[in-house]
Short mmCIF file of C-alpha atoms in Angstrom, two decimals:
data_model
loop_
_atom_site.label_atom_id
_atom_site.label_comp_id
_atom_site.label_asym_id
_atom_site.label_seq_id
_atom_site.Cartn_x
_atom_site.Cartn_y
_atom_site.Cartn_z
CA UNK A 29 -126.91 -100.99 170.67
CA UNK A 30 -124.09 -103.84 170.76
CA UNK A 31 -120.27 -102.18 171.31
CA UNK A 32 -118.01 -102.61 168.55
CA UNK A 33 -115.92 -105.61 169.29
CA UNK A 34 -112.09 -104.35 170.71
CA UNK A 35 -109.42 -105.62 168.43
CA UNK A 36 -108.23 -109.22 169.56
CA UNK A 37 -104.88 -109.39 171.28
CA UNK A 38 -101.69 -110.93 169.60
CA UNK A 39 -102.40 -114.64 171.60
CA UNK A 40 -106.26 -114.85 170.21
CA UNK A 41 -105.20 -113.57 167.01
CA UNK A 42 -102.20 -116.37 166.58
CA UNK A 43 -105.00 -119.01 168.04
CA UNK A 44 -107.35 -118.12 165.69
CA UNK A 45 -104.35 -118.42 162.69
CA UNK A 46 -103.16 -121.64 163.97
CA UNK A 47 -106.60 -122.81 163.36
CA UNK A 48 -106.87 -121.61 159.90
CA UNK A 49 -103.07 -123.51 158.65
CA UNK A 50 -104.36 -126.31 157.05
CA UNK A 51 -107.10 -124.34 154.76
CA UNK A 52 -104.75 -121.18 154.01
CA UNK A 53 -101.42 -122.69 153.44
CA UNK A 54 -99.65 -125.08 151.26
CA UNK A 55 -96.75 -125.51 153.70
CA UNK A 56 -94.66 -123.93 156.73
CA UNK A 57 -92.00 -124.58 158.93
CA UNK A 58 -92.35 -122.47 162.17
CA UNK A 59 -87.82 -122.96 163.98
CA UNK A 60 -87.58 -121.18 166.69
CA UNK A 61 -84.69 -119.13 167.52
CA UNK A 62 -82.48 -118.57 170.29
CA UNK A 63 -81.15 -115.13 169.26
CA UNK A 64 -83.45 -113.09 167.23
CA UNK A 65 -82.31 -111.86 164.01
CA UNK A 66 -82.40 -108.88 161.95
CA UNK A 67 -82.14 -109.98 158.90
CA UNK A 68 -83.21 -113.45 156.78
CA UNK A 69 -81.92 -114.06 152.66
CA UNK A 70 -82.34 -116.65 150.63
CA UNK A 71 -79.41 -118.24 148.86
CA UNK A 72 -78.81 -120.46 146.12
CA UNK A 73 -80.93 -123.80 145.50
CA UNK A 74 -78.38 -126.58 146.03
CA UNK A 75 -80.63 -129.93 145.12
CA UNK A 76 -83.41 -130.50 143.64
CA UNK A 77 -84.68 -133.56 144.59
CA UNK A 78 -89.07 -136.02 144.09
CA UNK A 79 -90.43 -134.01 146.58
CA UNK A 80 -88.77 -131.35 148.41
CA UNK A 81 -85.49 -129.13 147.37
CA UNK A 82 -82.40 -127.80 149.69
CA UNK A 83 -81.62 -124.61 149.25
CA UNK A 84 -78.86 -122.33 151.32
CA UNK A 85 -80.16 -119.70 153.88
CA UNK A 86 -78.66 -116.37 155.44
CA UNK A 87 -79.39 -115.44 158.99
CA UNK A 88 -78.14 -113.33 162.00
CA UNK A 89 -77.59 -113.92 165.89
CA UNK A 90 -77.95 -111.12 168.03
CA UNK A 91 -76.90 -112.15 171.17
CA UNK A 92 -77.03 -110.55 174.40
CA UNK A 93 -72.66 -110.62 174.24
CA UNK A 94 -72.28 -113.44 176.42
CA UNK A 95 -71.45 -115.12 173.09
CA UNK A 96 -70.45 -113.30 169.85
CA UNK A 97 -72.49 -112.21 167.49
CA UNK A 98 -73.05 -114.87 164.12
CA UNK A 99 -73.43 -114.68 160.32
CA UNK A 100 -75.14 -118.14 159.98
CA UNK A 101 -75.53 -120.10 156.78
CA UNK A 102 -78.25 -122.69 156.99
CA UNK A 103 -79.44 -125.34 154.66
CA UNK A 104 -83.02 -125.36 154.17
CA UNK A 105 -85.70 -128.07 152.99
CA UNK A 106 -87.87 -126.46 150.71
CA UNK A 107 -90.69 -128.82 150.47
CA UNK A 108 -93.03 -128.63 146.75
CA UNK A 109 -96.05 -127.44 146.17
CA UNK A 110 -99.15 -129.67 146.84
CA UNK A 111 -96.85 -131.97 148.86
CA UNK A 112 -97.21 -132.01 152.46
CA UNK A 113 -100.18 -132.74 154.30
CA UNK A 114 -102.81 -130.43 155.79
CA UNK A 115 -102.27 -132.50 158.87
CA UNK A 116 -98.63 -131.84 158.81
CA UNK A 117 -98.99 -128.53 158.58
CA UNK A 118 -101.08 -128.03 161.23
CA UNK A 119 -98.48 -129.73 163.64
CA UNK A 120 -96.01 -127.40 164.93
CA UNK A 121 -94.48 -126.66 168.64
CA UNK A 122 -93.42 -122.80 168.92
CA UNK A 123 -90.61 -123.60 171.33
CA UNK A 124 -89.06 -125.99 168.69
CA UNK A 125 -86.79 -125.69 165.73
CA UNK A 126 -87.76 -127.09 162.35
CA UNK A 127 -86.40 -130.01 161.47
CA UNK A 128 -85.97 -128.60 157.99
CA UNK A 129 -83.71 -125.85 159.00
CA UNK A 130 -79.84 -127.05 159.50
CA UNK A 131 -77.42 -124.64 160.34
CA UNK A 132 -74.09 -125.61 158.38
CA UNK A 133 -71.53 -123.17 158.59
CA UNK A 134 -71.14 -120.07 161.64
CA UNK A 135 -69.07 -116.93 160.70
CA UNK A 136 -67.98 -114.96 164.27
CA UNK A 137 -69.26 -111.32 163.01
CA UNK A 138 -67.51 -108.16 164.19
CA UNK A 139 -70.92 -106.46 165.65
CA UNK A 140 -73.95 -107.68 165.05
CA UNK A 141 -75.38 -108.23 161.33
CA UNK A 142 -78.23 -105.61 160.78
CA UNK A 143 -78.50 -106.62 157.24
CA UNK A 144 -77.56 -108.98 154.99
CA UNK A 145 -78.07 -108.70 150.90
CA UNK A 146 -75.99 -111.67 148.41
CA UNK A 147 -74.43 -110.82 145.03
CA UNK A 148 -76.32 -111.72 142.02
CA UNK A 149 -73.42 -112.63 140.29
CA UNK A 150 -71.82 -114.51 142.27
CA UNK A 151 -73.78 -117.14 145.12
CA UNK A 152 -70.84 -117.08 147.69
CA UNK A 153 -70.79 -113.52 148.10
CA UNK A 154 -72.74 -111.78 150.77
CA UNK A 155 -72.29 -107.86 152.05
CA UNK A 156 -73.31 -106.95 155.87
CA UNK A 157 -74.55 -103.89 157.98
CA UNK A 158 -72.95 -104.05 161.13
CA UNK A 159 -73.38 -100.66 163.65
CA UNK A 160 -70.09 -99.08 161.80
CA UNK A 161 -69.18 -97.08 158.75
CA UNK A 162 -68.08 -100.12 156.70
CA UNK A 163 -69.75 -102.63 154.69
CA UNK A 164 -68.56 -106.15 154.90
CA UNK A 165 -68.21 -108.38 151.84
CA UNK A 166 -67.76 -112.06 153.03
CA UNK A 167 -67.37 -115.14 150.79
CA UNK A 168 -69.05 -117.49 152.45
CA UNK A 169 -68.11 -120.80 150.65
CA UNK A 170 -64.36 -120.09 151.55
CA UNK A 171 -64.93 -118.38 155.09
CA UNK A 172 -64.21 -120.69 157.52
CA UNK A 173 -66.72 -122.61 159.92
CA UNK A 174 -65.92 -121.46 163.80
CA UNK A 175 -67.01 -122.49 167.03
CA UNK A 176 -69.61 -119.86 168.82
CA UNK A 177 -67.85 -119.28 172.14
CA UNK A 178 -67.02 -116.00 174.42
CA UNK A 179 -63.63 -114.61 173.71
CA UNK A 180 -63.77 -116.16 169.87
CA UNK A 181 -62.20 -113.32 167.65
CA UNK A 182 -64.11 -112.73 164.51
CA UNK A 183 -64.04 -113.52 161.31
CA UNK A 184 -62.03 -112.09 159.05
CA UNK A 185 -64.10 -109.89 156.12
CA UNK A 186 -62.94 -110.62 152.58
CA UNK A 187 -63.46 -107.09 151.97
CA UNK A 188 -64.05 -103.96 153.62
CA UNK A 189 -65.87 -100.88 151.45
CA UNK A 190 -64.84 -97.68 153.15
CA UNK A 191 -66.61 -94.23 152.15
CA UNK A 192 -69.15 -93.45 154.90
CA UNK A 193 -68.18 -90.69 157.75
CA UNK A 194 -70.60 -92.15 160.47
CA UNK A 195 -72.53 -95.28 161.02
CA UNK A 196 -74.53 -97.11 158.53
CA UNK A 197 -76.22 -99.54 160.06
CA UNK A 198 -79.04 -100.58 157.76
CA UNK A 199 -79.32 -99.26 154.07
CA UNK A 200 -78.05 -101.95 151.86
CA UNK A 201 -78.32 -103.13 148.33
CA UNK A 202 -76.51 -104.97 146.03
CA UNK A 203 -77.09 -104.45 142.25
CA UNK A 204 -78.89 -107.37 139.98
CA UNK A 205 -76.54 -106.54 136.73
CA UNK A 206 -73.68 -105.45 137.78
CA UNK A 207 -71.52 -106.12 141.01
CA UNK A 208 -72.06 -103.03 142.86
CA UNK A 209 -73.32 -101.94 146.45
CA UNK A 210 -75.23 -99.20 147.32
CA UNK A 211 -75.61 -98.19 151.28
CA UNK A 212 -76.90 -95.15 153.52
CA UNK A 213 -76.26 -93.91 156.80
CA UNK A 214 -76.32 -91.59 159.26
CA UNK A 215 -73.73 -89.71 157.24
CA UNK A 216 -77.04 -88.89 155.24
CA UNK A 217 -74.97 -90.29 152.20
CA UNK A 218 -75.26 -92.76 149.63
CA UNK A 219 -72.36 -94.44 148.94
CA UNK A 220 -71.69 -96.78 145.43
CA UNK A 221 -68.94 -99.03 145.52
CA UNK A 222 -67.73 -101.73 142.46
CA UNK A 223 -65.97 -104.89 143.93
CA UNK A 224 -65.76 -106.21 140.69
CA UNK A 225 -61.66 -105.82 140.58
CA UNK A 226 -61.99 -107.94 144.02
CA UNK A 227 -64.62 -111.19 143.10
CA UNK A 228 -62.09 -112.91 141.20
CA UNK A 229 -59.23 -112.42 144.37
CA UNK A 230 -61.69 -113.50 146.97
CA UNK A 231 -60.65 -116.89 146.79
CA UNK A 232 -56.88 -116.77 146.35
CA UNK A 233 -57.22 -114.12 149.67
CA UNK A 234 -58.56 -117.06 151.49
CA UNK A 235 -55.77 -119.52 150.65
CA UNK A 236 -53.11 -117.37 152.15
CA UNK A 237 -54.59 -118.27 155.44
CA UNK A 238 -52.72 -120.48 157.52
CA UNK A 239 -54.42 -123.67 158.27
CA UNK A 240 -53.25 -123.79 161.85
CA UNK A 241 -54.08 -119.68 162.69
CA UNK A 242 -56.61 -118.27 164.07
CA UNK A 243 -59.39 -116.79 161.86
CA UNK A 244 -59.16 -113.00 162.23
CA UNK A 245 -55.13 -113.05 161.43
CA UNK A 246 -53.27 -114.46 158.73
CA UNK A 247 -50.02 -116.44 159.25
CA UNK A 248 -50.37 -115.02 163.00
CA UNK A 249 -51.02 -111.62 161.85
CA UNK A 250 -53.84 -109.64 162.35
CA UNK A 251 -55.63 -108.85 158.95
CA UNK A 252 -58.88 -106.46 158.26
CA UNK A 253 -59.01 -107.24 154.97
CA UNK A 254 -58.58 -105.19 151.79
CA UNK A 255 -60.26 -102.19 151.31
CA UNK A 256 -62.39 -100.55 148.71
CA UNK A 257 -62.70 -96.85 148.29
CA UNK A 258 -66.31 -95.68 147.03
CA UNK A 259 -66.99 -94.85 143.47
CA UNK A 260 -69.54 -92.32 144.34
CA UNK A 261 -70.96 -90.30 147.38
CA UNK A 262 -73.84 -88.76 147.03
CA UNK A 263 -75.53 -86.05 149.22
CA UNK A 264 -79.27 -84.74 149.27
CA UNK A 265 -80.61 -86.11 152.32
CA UNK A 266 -81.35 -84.10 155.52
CA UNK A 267 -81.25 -87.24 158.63
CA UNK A 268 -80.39 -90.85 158.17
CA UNK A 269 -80.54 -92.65 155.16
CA UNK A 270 -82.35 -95.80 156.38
CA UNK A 271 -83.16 -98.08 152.45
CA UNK A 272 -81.69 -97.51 149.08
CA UNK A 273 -82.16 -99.89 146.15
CA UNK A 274 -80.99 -99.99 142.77
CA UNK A 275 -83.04 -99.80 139.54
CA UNK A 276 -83.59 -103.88 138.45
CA UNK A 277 -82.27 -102.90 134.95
CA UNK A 278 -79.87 -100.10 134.83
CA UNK A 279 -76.56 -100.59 137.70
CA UNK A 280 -76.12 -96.30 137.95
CA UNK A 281 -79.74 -95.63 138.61
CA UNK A 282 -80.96 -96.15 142.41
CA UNK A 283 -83.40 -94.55 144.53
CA UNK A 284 -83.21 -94.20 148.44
CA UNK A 285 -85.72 -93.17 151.57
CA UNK A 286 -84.84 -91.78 155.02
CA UNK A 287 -85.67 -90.24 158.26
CA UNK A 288 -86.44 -86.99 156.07
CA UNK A 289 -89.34 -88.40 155.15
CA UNK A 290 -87.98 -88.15 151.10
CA UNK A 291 -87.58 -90.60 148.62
CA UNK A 292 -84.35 -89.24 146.45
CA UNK A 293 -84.12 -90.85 142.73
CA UNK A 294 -80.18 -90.63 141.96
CA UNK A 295 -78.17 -91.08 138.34
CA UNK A 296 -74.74 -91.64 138.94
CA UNK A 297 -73.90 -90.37 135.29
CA UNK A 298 -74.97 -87.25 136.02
CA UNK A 299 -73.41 -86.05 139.01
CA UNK A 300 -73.89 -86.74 142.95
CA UNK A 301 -76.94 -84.68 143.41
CA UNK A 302 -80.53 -86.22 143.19
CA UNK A 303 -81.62 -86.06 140.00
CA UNK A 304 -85.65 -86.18 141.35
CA UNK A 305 -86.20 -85.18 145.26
CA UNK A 306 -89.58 -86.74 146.49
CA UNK A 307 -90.00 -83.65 149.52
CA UNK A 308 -93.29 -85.81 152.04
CA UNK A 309 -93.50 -88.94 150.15
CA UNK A 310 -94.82 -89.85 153.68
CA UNK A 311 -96.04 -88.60 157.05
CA UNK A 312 -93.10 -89.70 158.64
CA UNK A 313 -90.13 -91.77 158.56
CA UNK A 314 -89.17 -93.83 155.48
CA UNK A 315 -87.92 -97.39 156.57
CA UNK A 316 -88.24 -99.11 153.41
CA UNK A 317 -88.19 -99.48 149.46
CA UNK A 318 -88.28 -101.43 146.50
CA UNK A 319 -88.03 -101.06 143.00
CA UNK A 320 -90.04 -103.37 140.64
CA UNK A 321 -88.19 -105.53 139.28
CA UNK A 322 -90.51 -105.97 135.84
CA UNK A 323 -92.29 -102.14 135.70
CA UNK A 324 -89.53 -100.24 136.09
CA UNK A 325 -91.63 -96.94 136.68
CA UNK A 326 -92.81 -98.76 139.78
CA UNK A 327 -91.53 -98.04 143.41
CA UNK A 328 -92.36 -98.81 146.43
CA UNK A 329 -92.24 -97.39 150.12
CA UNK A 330 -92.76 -97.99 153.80
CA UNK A 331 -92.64 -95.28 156.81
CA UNK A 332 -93.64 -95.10 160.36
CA UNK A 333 -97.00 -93.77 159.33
CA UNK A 334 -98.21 -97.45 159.11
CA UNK A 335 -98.55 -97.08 155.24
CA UNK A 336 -97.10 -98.28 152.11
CA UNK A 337 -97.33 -96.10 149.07
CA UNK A 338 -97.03 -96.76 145.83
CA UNK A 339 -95.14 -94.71 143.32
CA UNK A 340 -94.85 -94.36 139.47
CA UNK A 341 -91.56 -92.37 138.78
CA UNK A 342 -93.13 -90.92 135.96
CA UNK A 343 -95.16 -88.37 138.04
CA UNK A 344 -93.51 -88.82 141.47
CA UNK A 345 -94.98 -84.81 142.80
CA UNK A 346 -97.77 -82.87 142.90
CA UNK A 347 -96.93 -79.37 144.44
CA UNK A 348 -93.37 -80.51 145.56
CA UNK A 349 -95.07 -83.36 147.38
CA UNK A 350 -95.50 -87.01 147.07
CA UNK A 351 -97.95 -88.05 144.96
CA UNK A 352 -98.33 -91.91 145.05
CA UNK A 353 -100.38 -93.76 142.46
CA UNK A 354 -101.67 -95.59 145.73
CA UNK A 355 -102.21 -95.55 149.95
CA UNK A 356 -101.94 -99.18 150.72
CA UNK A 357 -103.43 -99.14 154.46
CA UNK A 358 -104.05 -101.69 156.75
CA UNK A 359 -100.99 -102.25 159.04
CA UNK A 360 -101.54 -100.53 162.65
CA UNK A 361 -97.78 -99.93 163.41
CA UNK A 362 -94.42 -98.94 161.65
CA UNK A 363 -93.79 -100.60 158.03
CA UNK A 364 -90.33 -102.04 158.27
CA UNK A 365 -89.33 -104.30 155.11
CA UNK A 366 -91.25 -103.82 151.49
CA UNK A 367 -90.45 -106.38 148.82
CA UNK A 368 -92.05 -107.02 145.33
CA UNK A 369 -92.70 -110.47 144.56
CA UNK A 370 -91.12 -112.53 141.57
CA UNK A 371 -93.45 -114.37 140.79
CA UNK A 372 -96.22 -111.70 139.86
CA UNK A 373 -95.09 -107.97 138.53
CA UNK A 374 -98.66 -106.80 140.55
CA UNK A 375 -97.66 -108.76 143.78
CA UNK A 376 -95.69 -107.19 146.95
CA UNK A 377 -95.73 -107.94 150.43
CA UNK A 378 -94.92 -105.63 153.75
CA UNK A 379 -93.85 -106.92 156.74
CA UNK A 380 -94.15 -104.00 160.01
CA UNK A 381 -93.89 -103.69 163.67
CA UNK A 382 -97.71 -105.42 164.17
CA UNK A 383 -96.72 -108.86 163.64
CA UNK A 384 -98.03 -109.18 160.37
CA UNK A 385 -96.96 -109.67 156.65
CA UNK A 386 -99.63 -108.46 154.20
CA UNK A 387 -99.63 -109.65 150.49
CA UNK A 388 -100.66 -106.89 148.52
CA UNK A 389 -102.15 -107.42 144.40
CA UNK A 390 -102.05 -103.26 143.10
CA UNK A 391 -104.27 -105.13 140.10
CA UNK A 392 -107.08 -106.14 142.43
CA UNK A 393 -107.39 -102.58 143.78
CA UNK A 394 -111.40 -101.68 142.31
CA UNK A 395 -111.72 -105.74 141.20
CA UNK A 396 -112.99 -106.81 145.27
CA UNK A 397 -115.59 -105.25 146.95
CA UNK A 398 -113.78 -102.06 148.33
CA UNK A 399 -115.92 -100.88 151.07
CA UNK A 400 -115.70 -103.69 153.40
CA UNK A 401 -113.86 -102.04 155.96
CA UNK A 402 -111.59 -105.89 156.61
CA UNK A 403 -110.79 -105.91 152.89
CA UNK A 404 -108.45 -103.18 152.33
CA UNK A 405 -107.82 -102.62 148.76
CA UNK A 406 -104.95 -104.62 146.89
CA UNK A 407 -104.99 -106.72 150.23
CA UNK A 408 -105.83 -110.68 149.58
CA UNK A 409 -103.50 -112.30 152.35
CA UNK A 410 -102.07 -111.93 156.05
CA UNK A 411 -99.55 -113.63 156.78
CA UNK A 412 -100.12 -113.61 161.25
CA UNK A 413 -98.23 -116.38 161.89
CA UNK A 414 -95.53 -114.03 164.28
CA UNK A 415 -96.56 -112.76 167.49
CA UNK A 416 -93.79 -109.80 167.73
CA UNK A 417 -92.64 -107.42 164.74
CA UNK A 418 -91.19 -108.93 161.66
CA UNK A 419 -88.20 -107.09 160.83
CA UNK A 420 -87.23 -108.71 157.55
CA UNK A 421 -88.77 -111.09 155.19
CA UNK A 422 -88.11 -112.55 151.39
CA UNK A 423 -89.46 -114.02 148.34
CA UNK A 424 -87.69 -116.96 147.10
CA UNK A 425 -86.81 -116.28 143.65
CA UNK A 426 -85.90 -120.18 143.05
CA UNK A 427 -89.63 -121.45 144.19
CA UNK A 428 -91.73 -117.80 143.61
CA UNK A 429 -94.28 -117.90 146.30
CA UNK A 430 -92.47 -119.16 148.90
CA UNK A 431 -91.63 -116.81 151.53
CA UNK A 432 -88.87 -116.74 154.68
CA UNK A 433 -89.38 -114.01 157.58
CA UNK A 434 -88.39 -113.52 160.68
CA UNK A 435 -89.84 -111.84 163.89
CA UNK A 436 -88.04 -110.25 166.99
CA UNK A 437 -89.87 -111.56 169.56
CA UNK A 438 -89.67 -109.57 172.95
CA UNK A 439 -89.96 -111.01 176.70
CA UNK A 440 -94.56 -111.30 176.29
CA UNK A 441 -93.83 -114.33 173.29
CA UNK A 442 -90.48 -115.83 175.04
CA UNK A 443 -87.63 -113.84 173.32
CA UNK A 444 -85.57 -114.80 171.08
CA UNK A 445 -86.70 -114.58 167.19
CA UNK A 446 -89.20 -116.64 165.32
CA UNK A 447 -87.97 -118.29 161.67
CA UNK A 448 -91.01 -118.98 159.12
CA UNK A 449 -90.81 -120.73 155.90
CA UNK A 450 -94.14 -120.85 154.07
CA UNK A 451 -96.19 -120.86 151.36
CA UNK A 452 -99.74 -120.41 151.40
CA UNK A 453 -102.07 -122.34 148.88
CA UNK A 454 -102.32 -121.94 145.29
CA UNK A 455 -106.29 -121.54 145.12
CA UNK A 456 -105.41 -118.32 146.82
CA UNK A 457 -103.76 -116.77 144.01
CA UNK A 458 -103.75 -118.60 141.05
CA UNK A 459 -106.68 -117.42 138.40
CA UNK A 460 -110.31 -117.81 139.55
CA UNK A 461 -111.38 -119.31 136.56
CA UNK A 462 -108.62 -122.25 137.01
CA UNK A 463 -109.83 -122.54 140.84
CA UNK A 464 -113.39 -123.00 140.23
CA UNK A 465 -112.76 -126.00 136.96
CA UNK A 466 -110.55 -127.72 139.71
CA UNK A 467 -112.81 -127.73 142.68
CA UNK A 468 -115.37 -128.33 139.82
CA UNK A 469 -113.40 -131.63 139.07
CA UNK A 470 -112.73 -132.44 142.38
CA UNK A 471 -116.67 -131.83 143.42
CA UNK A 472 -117.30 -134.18 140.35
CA UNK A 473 -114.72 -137.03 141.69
CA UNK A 474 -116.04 -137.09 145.22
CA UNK A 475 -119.48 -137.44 143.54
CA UNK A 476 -118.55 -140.57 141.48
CA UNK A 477 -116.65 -142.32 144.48
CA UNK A 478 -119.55 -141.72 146.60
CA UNK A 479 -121.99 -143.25 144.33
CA UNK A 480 -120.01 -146.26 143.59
#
């Protein structure tokens, strides 16, 4: 009787991917970092041109402290759908960076960035997780650019929102209708601040810099920027509060997960208390969640237990635990970022400690044939174009199925981080009757050129 095959290692799974680009994706640009980073965000489109668009990036630098640590602003090429070539595609060196990746501005951070989330309302604003209490709000259009060397001071924050007793290093979340942030730490808070008093200042802050000082001081002076006091702290957690979001449509509603292993619904018009405690919403850990954006009802988590579940906040517990609508299983290490996709209410992806970034449909679930053991429910794409964990990736709500992520690569692929931008191809996920009248067509035109 023939053995069952061992799983393939991360090299002959990334050979056999490389392979596959031209048939499963649309386009990608693989840029290869020097410093990994935590953390990757789109920005705002800034030109829309024939073929491709630019749009603004946010990364991080983690550096090793011979040189300080960076909050970068890039300008990306977003190339269109059904432009580039398969050929194109295919052609890639790992040890290069993408010509359609160009950093243009470099903010000296104080620590490095663990997270980075931008203000709805207002494209120059960005807030940061750095390994302190604080979150730093930083307007990045007036910040100014600075050269990367040892010694540099840092950059000056625009503001400063005070509130937590102990670090918090990676819950962050800025609200889509109002101009709030939410954060957790190891405070096993959840603080709410409003910086709407302080958008409008930002600028007029900056100006009172003195061309010819240092960034970090004003007119010679050092200066940490103004401070916000929280608007709310709320308590209910039992460890670290490691992902909070808001609710899409209402700014005092949020949810958050932590090392508790709860998921904590919260109503800041009520009170600080949760309003709904999730007690096991997984078998360990909580890293990650998401609210969706379009079903409301609809949240989503990711733990150390390899799984993402899916829950409907309408019946959240069964017997004081979790009960999700859905198990979505197929990763084989720690789920790190979970993100719901704007282009498709159903449509989420996970990116975890493995390497890989799944694209998950919760409408497919029954629709595919279920019991193939490589066809996990829900799943219909892997994304294994990283060869280390991907610690942070995001749909770009300007071109919907584009994606950016980012992998920490350790001393086996190089070190360093790995930056993808990609998109994989529309027969893929648009509907299968519109697939099959195309190829139909297409069959059709290759048979009328070949017979003339």
């Amino acid at each position: 009787m023939k053995e069952k095959s061992a799983e393939p290692t991360v090299e002959e799974r990334y050979t056999q991917w490389k392979s596959l680009l031209p048939v499963l994706y649309d386009w990608l640009a693989n840029h290869n970092l020097v410093w990994p980073s935590l953390s990757c965000r789109w920005g705002p489109q800034v030109e829309n041109a024939t073929y491709k668009n630019r749009q603004r990036l946010y990364l991080s630098e983690q550096t090793d402290g011979s040189v300080p640590n960076t909050l970068v602003i890039a300008n990306v090429e977003v190339v269109k759908a059904r432009v580039a070539a398969a050929e194109h595609i295919a052609q890639f060196n790992e040890e290069s960076r993408s010509p359609f990746v160009k950093k243009s501005k470099t903010i000296i951070h104080p620590g490095e960035v663990n997270r980075i989330r931008e203000l709805p309302q207002n494209s120059n604003i960005v807030a940061t997780h750095t390994d302190s209490p604080d979150v730093l709000i930083w307007d990045v259009e007036s910040q100014p650019n600075r050269q990367c060397v040892l010694g540099a001071t840092p950059s000056r924050p625009d503001l400063v929102l005070t509130g937590h007793q102990d670090n918090a290093e990676f819950a962050l979340a800025m609200c889509p209708t109002e101009p709030f942030v939410l954060s957790g730490g190891k405070d096993k808070s959840v603080v709410l601040w409003s910086i709407h008093d302080h958008i409008s200042s930002l600028a007029s802050d900056q100006a009172e810099k003195s061309p010819g000082s240092k960034a970090g001081t004003i007119n010679g002076k050092t200066a940490d920027g103004s401070t916000v006091q929280a608007r709310g702290i709320f308590q209910g957690h039992e460890d670290t509060v490691e992902d909070v979001q808001f609710n899409p449509s209402r700014a005092q509603e949020f949810c958050s997960v932590g090392d508790d292993s709860c998921l904590i619904l919260w109503d800041a018009r009520t009170g600080s208390s949760p309003v709904v405690k999730v007690e096991k919403a997984h078998n360990a850990d909580l890293h990650c969640v998401d609210w969706n954006p379009t079903d409301v009802n609809l949240i989503l988590t990711g733990s150390a237990d390899n799984t993402v579940r899916m829950y409907d906040r309408r019946n959240l517990t069964s017997g004081g635990v979790g009960s999700p609508v859905h198990i979505f299983e197929n990763h084989t290490a720690a789920v790190l970022c979970v993100q719901w996709s704007p282009a498709k209410a159903s449509v989420f992806g996970s990116a975890a400690e493995d390497g890989i970034l799944n694209i998950w449909d919760h409408e497919m679930i029954g629709k595919l044939d279920d019991d193939e053991p490589n066809h996990p429910p829900g799943l219909f794409f892997r994304h294994a174009g990283h060869r280390d964990k991907v610690v942070d990736f995001h749909w770009n709500a300007a071109d919907p199925w584009t994606i950016v992520s980012v992998s920490e690569d350790g001393e086996k692929t190089g070190g360093g981080g790995t930056l993808q931008i990609w998109r994989m191809i529309d027969l893929i996920y648009r509907p299968e009757e519109e697939v099959i009248a195309e190829l139909d067509n297409f069959k059709s035109h290759l048979e009328t050129c070949s017979s003339s």
